[in-house]
Coordinates of C-alpha atoms in Angstrom, one line a residue:
X1 CA 0.0 0.0 0.0
X2 CA 1.1 3.5 -0.7
X3 CA -0.3 7.0 -0.3
X4 CA -0.5 10.1 -2.6
X5 CA -2.1 13.5 -2.8
X6 CA -2.3 16.5 -5.1
X7 CA 0.5 18.7 -4.0
X8 CA 0.7 21.6 -6.5
X9 CA -0.8 23.3 -9.5
X10 CA 1.9 24.7 -11.8
X11 CA 1.3 27.4 -14.4
X12 CA 4.0 26.6 -17.0
X13 CA 5.1 29.6 -19.0
X14 CA 7.8 29.9 -21.7
X15 CA 11.1 31.3 -20.2
X16 CA 10.7 34.6 -22.0
X17 CA 7.2 35.2 -20.6
X18 CA 7.5 33.6 -17.1
X19 CA 8.2 36.8 -15.2
X20 CA 5.3 38.6 -16.8
X21 CA 3.1 35.6 -16.2
X22 CA 4.0 35.6 -12.5
X23 CA 3.1 39.3 -12.3
X24 CA -0.2 38.7 -14.1
X25 CA -1.3 35.8 -11.9
X26 CA -0.2 37.5 -8.7
X27 CA -2.3 40.6 -9.6
X28 CA -5.2 38.5 -11.1
X29 CA -5.5 36.3 -8.0
X30 CA -4.6 39.0 -5.4
X31 CA -1.7 37.1 -3.9
X32 CA 1.9 37.8 -3.3
X33 CA 4.8 36.0 -4.9
X34 CA 7.7 34.2 -3.4
X35 CA 10.9 33.0 -5.0
X36 CA 13.6 30.7 -3.8
X37 CA 17.1 31.4 -5.2
X38 CA 17.7 27.6 -5.0
X39 CA 14.8 27.0 -7.5
X40 CA 14.8 30.1 -9.8
X41 CA 12.5 28.5 -12.3
X42 CA 9.6 28.8 -9.8
X43 CA 7.7 31.8 -8.6
X44 CA 5.2 30.9 -5.9
X45 CA 1.8 32.4 -5.7
X46 CA 1.4 32.4 -2.0
X47 CA -2.0 31.1 -0.9
X48 CA -3.6 31.3 -4.3
X49 CA -5.2 27.9 -3.7
X50 CA -5.2 27.2 0.0
X51 CA -3.8 23.8 0.7
X52 CA -2.0 23.6 -2.6
X53 CA 1.4 25.0 -3.7
X54 CA 0.6 27.2 -6.7
X55 CA 3.4 28.6 -8.8
X56 CA 4.5 29.9 -12.2
X57 CA 7.2 27.6 -13.6
X58 CA 9.6 28.8 -16.3
X59 CA 9.8 26.1 -19.0
X60 CA 11.4 25.7 -22.4
X61 CA 8.2 24.5 -23.9
X62 CA 4.6 25.7 -24.6
X63 CA 2.4 27.2 -22.0
X64 CA 0.2 24.8 -20.0
X65 CA -0.9 23.8 -16.6
X66 CA 0.1 20.7 -14.7
X67 CA -0.4 19.0 -11.4
X68 CA 2.3 17.7 -9.1
X69 CA 1.3 14.6 -7.1
X70 CA 3.4 13.7 -4.1
X71 CA 3.6 10.1 -2.9
X72 CA 5.4 8.1 -0.2
X73 CA 6.2 5.5 -3.0
X74 CA 6.8 7.2 -6.3
X75 CA 7.4 3.9 -8.1
X76 CA 4.1 2.4 -6.9
X77 CA 2.2 5.6 -7.8
X78 CA 3.8 5.7 -11.2
X79 CA 2.7 2.0 -11.8
X80 CA -0.8 2.8 -10.5
X81 CA -1.3 5.8 -12.9
X82 CA 0.3 3.9 -15.8
X83 CA -2.2 1.2 -15.1
X84 CA -5.0 3.8 -15.4
X85 CA -3.7 4.8 -18.9
X86 CA -0.9 7.4 -18.3
X87 CA 2.4 7.0 -20.1
X88 CA 5.8 7.8 -18.6
X89 CA 7.5 10.7 -20.4
X90 CA 10.7 11.2 -18.5
X91 CA 12.4 11.3 -15.1
X92 CA 14.0 14.3 -13.5
X93 CA 15.9 13.6 -10.2
X94 CA 13.4 11.7 -8.1
X95 CA 10.4 12.9 -10.0
X96 CA 8.6 11.1 -12.8
X97 CA 6.8 13.0 -15.6
X98 CA 3.7 11.3 -17.0
X99 CA 1.2 12.2 -19.7
X100 CA -2.4 11.4 -18.8
X101 CA -5.0 10.4 -21.3
X102 CA -6.0 13.6 -23.0
X103 CA -2.4 14.8 -23.2
X104 CA -2.0 16.6 -19.9
X105 CA 1.4 16.4 -18.1
X106 CA 1.7 15.6 -14.4
X107 CA 4.7 15.1 -12.1
X108 CA 5.1 12.5 -9.4
X109 CA 7.4 13.4 -6.6
X110 CA 8.4 12.2 -3.2
X111 CA 6.5 13.8 -0.3
X112 CA 7.3 17.5 0.0
X113 CA 4.4 18.5 2.4
X114 CA 4.9 18.6 6.2
X115 CA 4.2 15.1 7.6
X116 CA 1.0 16.2 9.3
X117 CA -0.5 17.6 6.1
X118 CA 0.4 14.6 4.1
X119 CA -0.9 12.2 6.7
X120 CA -4.2 14.1 6.9
X121 CA -4.8 14.6 3.2
X122 CA -3.2 11.6 1.4
X123 CA -5.3 8.8 -0.1
X124 CA -4.3 5.2 0.5
X125 CA -3.9 2.9 -2.5
X126 CA -3.6 -0.9 -2.6

């Protein structure tokens, strides 16, 4: 058995537009931004969606939205979602990038939330 939960909603913007996209979404949603020098590709939109990390991500691809799902067993969650029809696209560090039926990307990553949040909100899978 393993557990997983939706962790984040990412607004992917092409590199040249990412700063402007972050400014737009910050103003549109009425929230502040936060950046971490260790992860310059992300601009957090603080409390845009309570309970979820929400951020603009600079990408070298087309604009899109994607979900991050955190799991206490990334391999098992990958297998579960592939069994439901997703296809594995690539791997980056400990994260797996999948494409869901319909074409949407999603990322699977090890647990990032505080333990009490993950324990309270994660679903358990066989």
